[in-house]
PDB file of C-alpha atoms in Angstrom:
ATOM      1  CA  MET V   6     157.666  21.790-133.955  1.00  0.00           C
ATOM      2  CA  ALA V   7     159.393  18.452-133.916  1.00  0.00           C
ATOM      3  CA  ARG V   8     161.857  17.951-131.080  1.00  0.00           C
ATOM      4  CA  VAL V   9     164.831  18.531-133.370  1.00  0.00           C
ATOM      5  CA  SER V  10     163.461  21.877-134.562  1.00  0.00           C
ATOM      6  CA  VAL V  11     162.860  23.005-130.962  1.00  0.00           C
ATOM      7  CA  LEU V  12     166.517  22.288-130.251  1.00  0.00           C
ATOM      8  CA  ASP V  13     167.492  24.133-133.432  1.00  0.00           C
ATOM      9  CA  TRP V  14     165.382  27.069-132.280  1.00  0.00           C
ATOM     10  CA  LEU V  15     167.175  27.063-128.923  1.00  0.00           C
ATOM     11  CA  LEU V  16     170.560  26.894-130.605  1.00  0.00           C
ATOM     12  CA  ASP V  17     169.635  29.769-132.922  1.00  0.00           C
ATOM     13  CA  SER V  18     170.114  32.152-130.043  1.00  0.00           C
ATOM     14  CA  ASP V  19     172.592  33.798-127.718  1.00  0.00           C
ATOM     15  CA  PRO V  20     175.729  32.017-126.419  1.00  0.00           C
ATOM     16  CA  ALA V  21     174.183  32.195-122.920  1.00  0.00           C
ATOM     17  CA  ILE V  22     171.509  29.748-124.044  1.00  0.00           C
ATOM     18  CA  ARG V  23     173.511  27.776-126.581  1.00  0.00           C
ATOM     19  CA  TRP V  24     176.170  26.524-124.189  1.00  0.00           C
ATOM     20  CA  GLN V  25     173.526  25.303-121.736  1.00  0.00           C
ATOM     21  CA  VAL V  26     171.633  23.490-124.493  1.00  0.00           C
ATOM     22  CA  LEU V  27     174.867  21.819-125.575  1.00  0.00           C
ATOM     23  CA  GLN V  28     175.638  20.745-122.011  1.00  0.00           C
ATOM     24  CA  ASP V  29     172.221  19.911-120.573  1.00  0.00           C
ATOM     25  CA  LEU V  30     170.279  18.616-123.567  1.00  0.00           C
ATOM     26  CA  LEU V  31     172.800  17.423-126.158  1.00  0.00           C
ATOM     27  CA  ASP V  32     175.659  16.047-124.004  1.00  0.00           C
ATOM     28  CA  ALA V  33     178.179  17.827-126.204  1.00  0.00           C
ATOM     29  CA  PRO V  34     181.902  17.303-125.528  1.00  0.00           C
ATOM     30  CA  PRO V  35     183.171  19.489-122.669  1.00  0.00           C
ATOM     31  CA  GLU V  36     185.531  21.384-124.953  1.00  0.00           C
ATOM     32  CA  GLU V  37     182.655  22.356-127.238  1.00  0.00           C
ATOM     33  CA  VAL V  38     180.580  23.499-124.271  1.00  0.00           C
ATOM     34  CA  ALA V  39     183.497  25.507-122.853  1.00  0.00           C
ATOM     35  CA  ALA V  40     184.178  27.209-126.165  1.00  0.00           C
ATOM     36  CA  GLU V  41     180.567  28.290-126.503  1.00  0.00           C
ATOM     37  CA  ARG V  42     180.381  29.393-122.879  1.00  0.00           C
ATOM     38  CA  ALA V  43     183.476  31.560-123.320  1.00  0.00           C
ATOM     39  CA  ARG V  44     181.562  33.612-125.892  1.00  0.00           C
ATOM     40  CA  VAL V  45     179.181  34.861-123.178  1.00  0.00           C
ATOM     41  CA  ALA V  46     181.860  37.342-122.107  1.00  0.00           C
ATOM     42  CA  THR V  47     182.434  38.761-125.578  1.00  0.00           C
ATOM     43  CA  GLU V  48     179.158  38.437-127.503  1.00  0.00           C
ATOM     44  CA  GLY V  49     175.450  39.001-127.087  1.00  0.00           C
ATOM     45  CA  TRP V  50     173.651  39.519-123.819  1.00  0.00           C
ATOM     46  CA  GLY V  51     176.596  38.845-121.540  1.00  0.00           C
ATOM     47  CA  ALA V  52     178.838  41.318-123.326  1.00  0.00           C
ATOM     48  CA  GLN V  53     176.038  43.901-123.322  1.00  0.00           C
ATOM     49  CA  LEU V  54     175.605  43.610-119.569  1.00  0.00           C
ATOM     50  CA  LEU V  55     179.340  43.888-118.980  1.00  0.00           C
ATOM     51  CA  ALA V  56     179.478  46.965-121.202  1.00  0.00           C
ATOM     52  CA  ALA V  57     176.684  48.589-119.186  1.00  0.00           C
ATOM     53  CA  GLN V  58     178.773  48.610-115.995  1.00  0.00           C
ATOM     54  CA  GLN V  59     179.387  52.146-114.813  1.00  0.00           C
ATOM     55  CA  PRO V  60     182.858  53.539-114.094  1.00  0.00           C
ATOM     56  CA  ASP V  61     182.359  53.183-110.336  1.00  0.00           C
ATOM     57  CA  GLY V  62     181.690  49.428-110.714  1.00  0.00           C
ATOM     58  CA  ARG V  63     177.908  49.459-110.273  1.00  0.00           C
ATOM     59  CA  TRP V  64     175.050  49.084-112.693  1.00  0.00           C
ATOM     60  CA  SER V  65     172.251  51.661-113.022  1.00  0.00           C
ATOM     61  CA  GLY V  66     173.615  53.641-110.101  1.00  0.00           C
ATOM     62  CA  GLY V  67     172.446  51.309-107.350  1.00  0.00           C
ATOM     63  CA  THR V  68     173.027  48.078-105.447  1.00  0.00           C
ATOM     64  CA  PHE V  69     169.509  46.666-105.091  1.00  0.00           C
ATOM     65  CA  PHE V  70     167.616  49.464-106.800  1.00  0.00           C
ATOM     66  CA  PRO V  71     166.454  50.301-109.425  1.00  0.00           C
ATOM     67  CA  GLU V  72     164.766  46.901-109.424  1.00  0.00           C
ATOM     68  CA  TRP V  73     165.674  44.523-112.294  1.00  0.00           C
ATOM     69  CA  VAL V  74     168.546  46.709-113.563  1.00  0.00           C
ATOM     70  CA  SER V  75     170.605  47.202-110.391  1.00  0.00           C
ATOM     71  CA  THR V  76     174.009  45.762-109.584  1.00  0.00           C
ATOM     72  CA  GLU V  77     172.425  42.794-107.795  1.00  0.00           C
ATOM     73  CA  ALA V  78     169.986  42.060-110.631  1.00  0.00           C
ATOM     74  CA  THR V  79     172.692  42.358-113.293  1.00  0.00           C
ATOM     75  CA  LEU V  80     175.143  40.076-111.511  1.00  0.00           C
ATOM     76  CA  ARG V  81     172.314  37.578-111.036  1.00  0.00           C
ATOM     77  CA  LEU V  82     171.648  37.613-114.789  1.00  0.00           C
ATOM     78  CA  LEU V  83     175.342  37.199-115.569  1.00  0.00           C
ATOM     79  CA  ARG V  84     175.368  34.142-113.304  1.00  0.00           C
ATOM     80  CA  THR V  85     172.287  32.800-115.084  1.00  0.00           C
ATOM     81  CA  PHE V  86     173.948  33.415-118.434  1.00  0.00           C
ATOM     82  CA  GLY V  87     176.929  31.391-117.207  1.00  0.00           C
ATOM     83  CA  LEU V  88     179.625  34.043-117.500  1.00  0.00           C
ATOM     84  CA  ASP V  89     182.766  32.106-116.604  1.00  0.00           C
ATOM     85  CA  PRO V  90     183.807  33.459-113.191  1.00  0.00           C
ATOM     86  CA  ALA V  91     187.428  32.673-114.016  1.00  0.00           C
ATOM     87  CA  SER V  92     187.373  34.768-117.183  1.00  0.00           C
ATOM     88  CA  GLU V  93     189.293  38.014-117.389  1.00  0.00           C
ATOM     89  CA  GLN V  94     186.045  39.856-118.089  1.00  0.00           C
ATOM     90  CA  ALA V  95     184.356  38.495-114.949  1.00  0.00           C
ATOM     91  CA  ARG V  96     187.342  39.234-112.722  1.00  0.00           C
ATOM     92  CA  ARG V  97     187.569  42.768-114.074  1.00  0.00           C
ATOM     93  CA  ALA V  98     183.836  43.364-113.552  1.00  0.00           C
ATOM     94  CA  LEU V  99     183.776  41.967-110.005  1.00  0.00           C
ATOM     95  CA  ALA V 100     186.913  43.713-108.767  1.00  0.00           C
ATOM     96  CA  PRO V 101     185.252  47.051-107.913  1.00  0.00           C
ATOM     97  CA  VAL V 102     181.867  45.697-106.809  1.00  0.00           C
ATOM     98  CA  HIS V 103     182.754  44.875-103.212  1.00  0.00           C
ATOM     99  CA  ASP V 104     183.659  48.458-102.358  1.00  0.00           C
ATOM    100  CA  ALA V 105     181.441  50.309-104.833  1.00  0.00           C
ATOM    101  CA  ALA V 106     178.147  48.540-104.145  1.00  0.00           C
ATOM    102  CA  ARG V 107     176.755  49.558-100.748  1.00  0.00           C
ATOM    103  CA  TRP V 108     173.241  48.791 -99.560  1.00  0.00           C
ATOM    104  CA  GLU V 109     170.962  51.756-100.133  1.00  0.00           C
ATOM    105  CA  TYR V 110     169.848  52.013 -96.500  1.00  0.00           C
ATOM    106  CA  ASP V 111     173.385  51.772 -95.073  1.00  0.00           C
ATOM    107  CA  PRO V 112     176.346  53.112 -97.087  1.00  0.00           C
ATOM    108  CA  ASP V 113     178.750  51.449 -94.653  1.00  0.00           C
ATOM    109  CA  LEU V 114     177.442  47.956 -95.529  1.00  0.00           C
ATOM    110  CA  ARG V 115     179.022  46.329 -98.567  1.00  0.00           C
ATOM    111  CA  PHE V 116     177.057  44.156-100.971  1.00  0.00           C
ATOM    112  CA  PHE V 117     178.911  40.896-100.315  1.00  0.00           C
ATOM    113  CA  GLU V 118     178.537  41.376 -96.560  1.00  0.00           C
ATOM    114  CA  GLY V 119     174.813  40.806 -97.031  1.00  0.00           C
ATOM    115  CA  GLU V 120     171.950  42.678 -95.426  1.00  0.00           C
ATOM    116  CA  VAL V 121     169.030  41.909 -93.084  1.00  0.00           C
ATOM    117  CA  GLU V 122     166.576  39.853 -95.154  1.00  0.00           C
ATOM    118  CA  PRO V 123     167.239  36.174 -95.945  1.00  0.00           C
ATOM    119  CA  CYS V 124     165.412  36.394 -99.287  1.00  0.00           C
ATOM    120  CA  ILE V 125     168.008  38.938-100.443  1.00  0.00           C
ATOM    121  CA  ASN V 126     170.919  37.310 -98.629  1.00  0.00           C
ATOM    122  CA  GLY V 127     170.226  34.046-100.449  1.00  0.00           C
ATOM    123  CA  ARG V 128     170.825  35.864-103.714  1.00  0.00           C
ATOM    124  CA  VAL V 129     173.948  37.545-102.329  1.00  0.00           C
ATOM    125  CA  VAL V 130     175.328  34.104-101.484  1.00  0.00           C
ATOM    126  CA  ALA V 131     174.460  32.685-104.912  1.00  0.00           C
ATOM    127  CA  ILE V 132     176.133  35.585-106.710  1.00  0.00           C
ATOM    128  CA  GLY V 133     179.099  35.835-104.362  1.00  0.00           C
ATOM    129  CA  ALA V 134     179.874  32.117-104.256  1.00  0.00           C
ATOM    130  CA  TYR V 135     179.587  31.836-108.040  1.00  0.00           C
ATOM    131  CA  PHE V 136     181.969  34.742-108.616  1.00  0.00           C
ATOM    132  CA  GLY V 137     184.487  33.654-105.998  1.00  0.00           C
ATOM    133  CA  GLN V 138     183.690  36.184-103.269  1.00  0.00           C
ATOM    134  CA  ASP V 139     183.871  35.460 -99.553  1.00  0.00           C
ATOM    135  CA  VAL V 140     180.253  35.208 -98.396  1.00  0.00           C
ATOM    136  CA  ARG V 141     180.773  32.768 -95.542  1.00  0.00           C
ATOM    137  CA  GLY V 142     179.485  35.264 -93.007  1.00  0.00           C
ATOM    138  CA  VAL V 143     176.209  35.570 -94.907  1.00  0.00           C
ATOM    139  CA  VAL V 144     175.947  31.777 -95.142  1.00  0.00           C
ATOM    140  CA  ASP V 145     176.369  31.426 -91.388  1.00  0.00           C
ATOM    141  CA  ARG V 146     173.681  34.028 -90.821  1.00  0.00           C
ATOM    142  CA  LEU V 147     171.285  32.096 -93.063  1.00  0.00           C
ATOM    143  CA  LEU V 148     172.000  28.844 -91.239  1.00  0.00           C
ATOM    144  CA  GLY V 149     171.060  30.547 -87.986  1.00  0.00           C
ATOM    145  CA  GLU V 150     167.836  31.938 -89.440  1.00  0.00           C
ATOM    146  CA  GLN V 151     166.351  28.652 -90.653  1.00  0.00           C
ATOM    147  CA  MET V 152     162.918  28.230 -89.116  1.00  0.00           C
ATOM    148  CA  ALA V 153     161.469  25.247 -87.266  1.00  0.00           C
ATOM    149  CA  ASP V 154     159.567  24.041 -90.354  1.00  0.00           C
ATOM    150  CA  GLY V 155     162.767  24.036 -92.436  1.00  0.00           C
ATOM    151  CA  GLY V 156     162.011  27.143 -94.452  1.00  0.00           C
ATOM    152  CA  TRP V 157     163.098  30.776 -94.299  1.00  0.00           C
ATOM    153  CA  ASN V 158     160.980  33.916 -94.236  1.00  0.00           C
ATOM    154  CA  CYS V 159     161.882  37.587 -94.619  1.00  0.00           C
ATOM    155  CA  GLU V 160     159.046  38.373 -92.223  1.00  0.00           C
ATOM    156  CA  GLN V 161     160.670  36.449 -89.385  1.00  0.00           C
ATOM    157  CA  GLU V 162     161.900  39.683 -87.832  1.00  0.00           C
ATOM    158  CA  ASN V 163     158.273  40.858 -87.826  1.00  0.00           C
ATOM    159  CA  GLY V 164     157.057  37.812 -85.942  1.00  0.00           C
ATOM    160  CA  SER V 165     156.438  35.190 -88.625  1.00  0.00           C
ATOM    161  CA  VAL V 166     157.000  31.624 -87.449  1.00  0.00           C
ATOM    162  CA  ARG V 167     156.437  29.885 -90.802  1.00  0.00           C
ATOM    163  CA  GLY V 168     158.635  29.544 -93.829  1.00  0.00           C
ATOM    164  CA  SER V 169     157.946  31.305 -97.104  1.00  0.00           C
ATOM    165  CA  PHE V 170     158.224  29.662-100.528  1.00  0.00           C
ATOM    166  CA  ASP V 171     159.653  32.853-102.045  1.00  0.00           C
ATOM    167  CA  THR V 172     162.311  33.332 -99.383  1.00  0.00           C
ATOM    168  CA  THR V 173     163.148  29.640 -99.165  1.00  0.00           C
ATOM    169  CA  ILE V 174     163.870  29.173-102.880  1.00  0.00           C
ATOM    170  CA  ASN V 175     166.230  32.148-102.850  1.00  0.00           C
ATOM    171  CA  VAL V 176     168.112  30.776 -99.855  1.00  0.00           C
ATOM    172  CA  LEU V 177     168.252  27.248-101.284  1.00  0.00           C
ATOM    173  CA  GLU V 178     169.760  28.476-104.539  1.00  0.00           C
ATOM    174  CA  GLY V 179     172.392  30.390-102.583  1.00  0.00           C
ATOM    175  CA  LEU V 180     173.330  27.476-100.337  1.00  0.00           C
ATOM    176  CA  LEU V 181     173.587  25.088-103.280  1.00  0.00           C
ATOM    177  CA  GLU V 182     175.793  27.504-105.202  1.00  0.00           C
ATOM    178  CA  HIS V 183     178.005  27.819-102.145  1.00  0.00           C
ATOM    179  CA  GLU V 184     178.396  24.040-101.979  1.00  0.00           C
ATOM    180  CA  ARG V 185     179.092  23.773-105.711  1.00  0.00           C
ATOM    181  CA  SER V 186     181.605  26.620-105.765  1.00  0.00           C
ATOM    182  CA  VAL V 187     183.357  26.370-102.395  1.00  0.00           C
ATOM    183  CA  GLY V 188     183.073  22.644-101.721  1.00  0.00           C
ATOM    184  CA  PRO V 189     181.057  20.251 -99.550  1.00  0.00           C
ATOM    185  CA  ASP V 190     179.985  21.491 -96.143  1.00  0.00           C
ATOM    186  CA  PRO V 191     177.890  19.165 -93.943  1.00  0.00           C
ATOM    187  CA  ALA V 192     176.139  22.008 -92.100  1.00  0.00           C
ATOM    188  CA  VAL V 193     175.228  23.804 -95.319  1.00  0.00           C
ATOM    189  CA  ALA V 194     174.063  20.589 -96.971  1.00  0.00           C
ATOM    190  CA  ALA V 195     171.917  19.668 -93.970  1.00  0.00           C
ATOM    191  CA  ALA V 196     170.226  23.073 -93.938  1.00  0.00           C
ATOM    192  CA  ARG V 197     169.657  22.961 -97.687  1.00  0.00           C
ATOM    193  CA  GLU V 198     168.138  19.482 -97.506  1.00  0.00           C
ATOM    194  CA  ARG V 199     165.816  20.582 -94.699  1.00  0.00           C
ATOM    195  CA  GLY V 200     164.744  23.508 -96.844  1.00  0.00           C
ATOM    196  CA  GLU V 201     164.071  21.232 -99.799  1.00  0.00           C
ATOM    197  CA  GLU V 202     162.000  19.020 -97.534  1.00  0.00           C
ATOM    198  CA  TYR V 203     159.974  22.077 -96.563  1.00  0.00           C
ATOM    199  CA  LEU V 204     158.995  22.463-100.244  1.00  0.00           C
ATOM    200  CA  LEU V 205     158.584  18.759-100.960  1.00  0.00           C
ATOM    201  CA  GLU V 206     156.333  18.204 -97.938  1.00  0.00           C
ATOM    202  CA  ARG V 207     154.054  20.740 -99.593  1.00  0.00           C
ATOM    203  CA  ARG V 208     154.462  19.095-103.024  1.00  0.00           C
ATOM    204  CA  LEU V 209     156.065  22.339-104.242  1.00  0.00           C
ATOM    205  CA  LEU V 210     152.618  23.946-104.411  1.00  0.00           C
ATOM    206  CA  HIS V 211     150.336  23.428-101.431  1.00  0.00           C
ATOM    207  CA  ARG V 212     149.651  24.749 -97.976  1.00  0.00           C
ATOM    208  CA  LEU V 213     149.863  22.138 -95.241  1.00  0.00           C
ATOM    209  CA  SER V 214     146.874  23.632 -93.453  1.00  0.00           C
ATOM    210  CA  ASP V 215     144.196  22.937 -96.074  1.00  0.00           C
ATOM    211  CA  GLY V 216     145.982  21.498 -99.110  1.00  0.00           C
ATOM    212  CA  GLY V 217     145.203  24.493-101.315  1.00  0.00           C
ATOM    213  CA  VAL V 218     147.641  26.086-103.714  1.00  0.00           C
ATOM    214  CA  GLY V 219     149.454  28.721-101.705  1.00  0.00           C
ATOM    215  CA  GLN V 220     149.470  31.401-104.391  1.00  0.00           C
ATOM    216  CA  GLU V 221     148.262  31.231-107.971  1.00  0.00           C
ATOM    217  CA  ARG V 222     151.396  33.022-109.173  1.00  0.00           C
ATOM    218  CA  TRP V 223     153.420  29.959-108.173  1.00  0.00           C
ATOM    219  CA  LEU V 224     151.844  28.286-111.209  1.00  0.00           C
ATOM    220  CA  GLU V 225     153.009  30.997-113.634  1.00  0.00           C
ATOM    221  CA  LEU V 226     156.233  30.530-115.572  1.00  0.00           C
ATOM    222  CA  ALA V 227     158.377  33.656-115.478  1.00  0.00           C
ATOM    223  CA  PHE V 228     161.887  34.699-116.499  1.00  0.00           C
ATOM    224  CA  PRO V 229     163.798  36.273-114.903  1.00  0.00           C
ATOM    225  CA  SER V 230     162.302  35.114-111.628  1.00  0.00           C
ATOM    226  CA  GLY V 231     163.628  37.851-109.376  1.00  0.00           C
ATOM    227  CA  LEU V 232     162.464  37.257-105.829  1.00  0.00           C
ATOM    228  CA  TYR V 233     159.497  35.164-106.831  1.00  0.00           C
ATOM    229  CA  TYR V 234     158.894  31.445-106.501  1.00  0.00           C
ATOM    230  CA  ASP V 235     157.355  29.303-109.212  1.00  0.00           C
ATOM    231  CA  VAL V 236     157.181  25.560-109.774  1.00  0.00           C
ATOM    232  CA  ALA V 237     159.644  25.538-112.683  1.00  0.00           C
ATOM    233  CA  ARG V 238     162.209  27.407-110.620  1.00  0.00           C
ATOM    234  CA  ALA V 239     161.806  24.941-107.756  1.00  0.00           C
ATOM    235  CA  LEU V 240     162.098  21.951-110.079  1.00  0.00           C
ATOM    236  CA  ASP V 241     165.229  23.371-111.701  1.00  0.00           C
ATOM    237  CA  HIS V 242     166.785  23.738-108.265  1.00  0.00           C
ATOM    238  CA  LEU V 243     165.970  20.130-107.403  1.00  0.00           C
ATOM    239  CA  ARG V 244     167.458  19.040-110.734  1.00  0.00           C
ATOM    240  CA  LEU V 245     170.773  20.536-109.668  1.00  0.00           C
ATOM    241  CA  ALA V 246     170.540  19.441-106.036  1.00  0.00           C
ATOM    242  CA  ARG V 247     169.382  15.828-106.349  1.00  0.00           C
ATOM    243  CA  PRO V 248     170.311  12.947-108.658  1.00  0.00           C
ATOM    244  CA  ALA V 249     166.685  11.886-109.136  1.00  0.00           C
ATOM    245  CA  PRO V 250     163.243  13.418-108.602  1.00  0.00           C
ATOM    246  CA  ASP V 251     161.124  12.798-105.546  1.00  0.00           C
ATOM    247  CA  ALA V 252     157.617  11.407-106.024  1.00  0.00           C
ATOM    248  CA  ARG V 253     156.289  14.404-104.125  1.00  0.00           C
ATOM    249  CA  ALA V 254     157.305  16.551-107.096  1.00  0.00           C
ATOM    250  CA  ASP V 255     155.141  14.569-109.551  1.00  0.00           C
ATOM    251  CA  GLU V 256     152.253  17.023-109.503  1.00  0.00           C
ATOM    252  CA  ALA V 257     154.603  19.917-110.245  1.00  0.00           C
ATOM    253  CA  LEU V 258     156.224  17.940-113.058  1.00  0.00           C
ATOM    254  CA  ASP V 259     152.798  17.150-114.515  1.00  0.00           C
ATOM    255  CA  LEU V 260     151.938  20.837-114.395  1.00  0.00           C
ATOM    256  CA  LEU V 261     155.165  21.831-116.107  1.00  0.00           C
ATOM    257  CA  GLU V 262     154.710  19.197-118.800  1.00  0.00           C
ATOM    258  CA  ALA V 263     151.137  20.332-119.434  1.00  0.00           C
ATOM    259  CA  LYS V 264     152.297  23.885-120.121  1.00  0.00           C
ATOM    260  CA  ARG V 265     154.195  22.793-123.238  1.00  0.00           C
ATOM    261  CA  GLY V 266     152.605  24.317-126.332  1.00  0.00           C
ATOM    262  CA  PRO V 267     151.595  22.271-129.391  1.00  0.00           C
ATOM    263  CA  ASP V 268     154.801  23.457-131.083  1.00  0.00           C
ATOM    264  CA  GLY V 269     156.912  21.924-128.293  1.00  0.00           C
ATOM    265  CA  ARG V 270     157.819  25.251-126.715  1.00  0.00           C
ATOM    266  CA  TRP V 271     156.930  26.834-123.370  1.00  0.00           C
ATOM    267  CA  PRO V 272     155.495  30.367-123.169  1.00  0.00           C
ATOM    268  CA  LEU V 273     156.554  33.261-121.012  1.00  0.00           C
ATOM    269  CA  GLU V 274     153.397  33.354-118.925  1.00  0.00           C
ATOM    270  CA  LYS V 275     154.430  36.287-116.779  1.00  0.00           C
ATOM    271  CA  ALA V 276     156.976  39.052-117.345  1.00  0.00           C
ATOM    272  CA  ARG V 277     157.579  40.202-113.773  1.00  0.00           C
ATOM    273  CA  HIS V 278     160.202  42.758-114.775  1.00  0.00           C
ATOM    274  CA  ALA V 279     159.425  46.271-115.950  1.00  0.00           C
ATOM    275  CA  ARG V 280     162.661  46.419-117.943  1.00  0.00           C
ATOM    276  CA  LEU V 281     166.062  44.780-118.262  1.00  0.00           C
ATOM    277  CA  LEU V 282     169.415  46.056-119.453  1.00  0.00           C
ATOM    278  CA  VAL V 283     169.273  43.604-122.380  1.00  0.00           C
ATOM    279  CA  ASP V 284     166.484  42.616-124.719  1.00  0.00           C
ATOM    280  CA  LEU V 285     166.003  38.868-124.382  1.00  0.00           C
ATOM    281  CA  GLY V 286     163.618  38.825-127.322  1.00  0.00           C
ATOM    282  CA  GLU V 287     160.737  37.445-125.262  1.00  0.00           C
ATOM    283  CA  VAL V 288     157.291  38.895-124.685  1.00  0.00           C
ATOM    284  CA  GLU V 289     154.578  37.831-122.280  1.00  0.00           C
ATOM    285  CA  GLY V 290     152.444  35.164-123.921  1.00  0.00           C
ATOM    286  CA  GLY V 291     155.043  34.342-126.560  1.00  0.00           C
ATOM    287  CA  PRO V 292     157.467  31.411-126.681  1.00  0.00           C
ATOM    288  CA  SER V 293     160.378  31.617-124.266  1.00  0.00           C
ATOM    289  CA  ARG V 294     163.748  30.086-124.983  1.00  0.00           C
ATOM    290  CA  TRP V 295     164.738  30.395-121.340  1.00  0.00           C
ATOM    291  CA  LEU V 296     161.650  28.615-120.065  1.00  0.00           C
ATOM    292  CA  THR V 297     161.815  25.985-122.797  1.00  0.00           C
ATOM    293  CA  LEU V 298     165.427  25.266-121.854  1.00  0.00           C
ATOM    294  CA  ARG V 299     164.487  25.096-118.166  1.00  0.00           C
ATOM    295  CA  ALA V 300     161.518  22.800-118.794  1.00  0.00           C
ATOM    296  CA  LEU V 301     163.332  20.431-121.147  1.00  0.00           C
ATOM    297  CA  ARG V 302     166.253  19.871-118.824  1.00  0.00           C
ATOM    298  CA  VAL V 303     163.950  19.373-115.845  1.00  0.00           C
ATOM    299  CA  LEU V 304     161.869  16.821-117.733  1.00  0.00           C
ATOM    300  CA  ARG V 305     165.003  15.086-118.950  1.00  0.00           C
ATOM    301  CA  TRP V 306     166.254  14.830-115.373  1.00  0.00           C
ATOM    302  CA  ALA V 307     162.876  13.428-114.370  1.00  0.00           C
ATOM    303  CA  GLY V 308     163.007  10.770-117.086  1.00  0.00           C
ATOM    304  CA  ARG V 309     160.136  12.288-118.991  1.00  0.00           C
TER     305      ARG V 309
END
């Protein structure tokens, strides 16, 4: 495909993708972007997810489980789709969540109060900050749990003294969303930047101990990502967090660029989810609009 036909292919899709293509790849006027984004609440995947909300305010009967279709997973997808948090539909959907969604292991603990693992709390912060909920207490907990190397790790309570790529990317996305939604905060920014340095010191891929790739799955492009780290996810975070790429991300950028197919599109290399509440029209091994959008805007940010 020529570049123009790849963009046409992206635009021939759901409003959740179209508005981001208009904004991030085509520099469309803000009013055009806003009009397309508003359709997320009333058409396609966004409307389908909103319609799947149960009368008690949860999705699929649980807060964190069943995996990929729970309240947490659905709100994360709605954030990814760009459902306008100020829309009537978003306000109506979020209103019952705080009281209805309780963590499975403790019915007294509300969703937006967070839980015990930083990998999950990072996602709580990202969702809560985006949708205008008060998650400051969870943010403060995360700031206190940052490890000496700059990362975070869910296994810290079990004695781990090193950061984890998976946990760290979830926390970084939450802290950045908090800054973007609530406003600048020097303590939050400092912790986020230390966490980004943790990844960049390892060139987004490598162990410090021997220089090897930490896990082969970090090289696989997946959507949705869920808990899991991959290089495209890390690069997309840096795109939002920093005005220009760092040279230490060059290897990861080369890898992402090399995964482009001869038709100009990127494949879904790994479907980590068993099922979703919406059919995104993507199959493992086939072309992925979500990953193509992610890759193109990362490469554009990187001047490639």
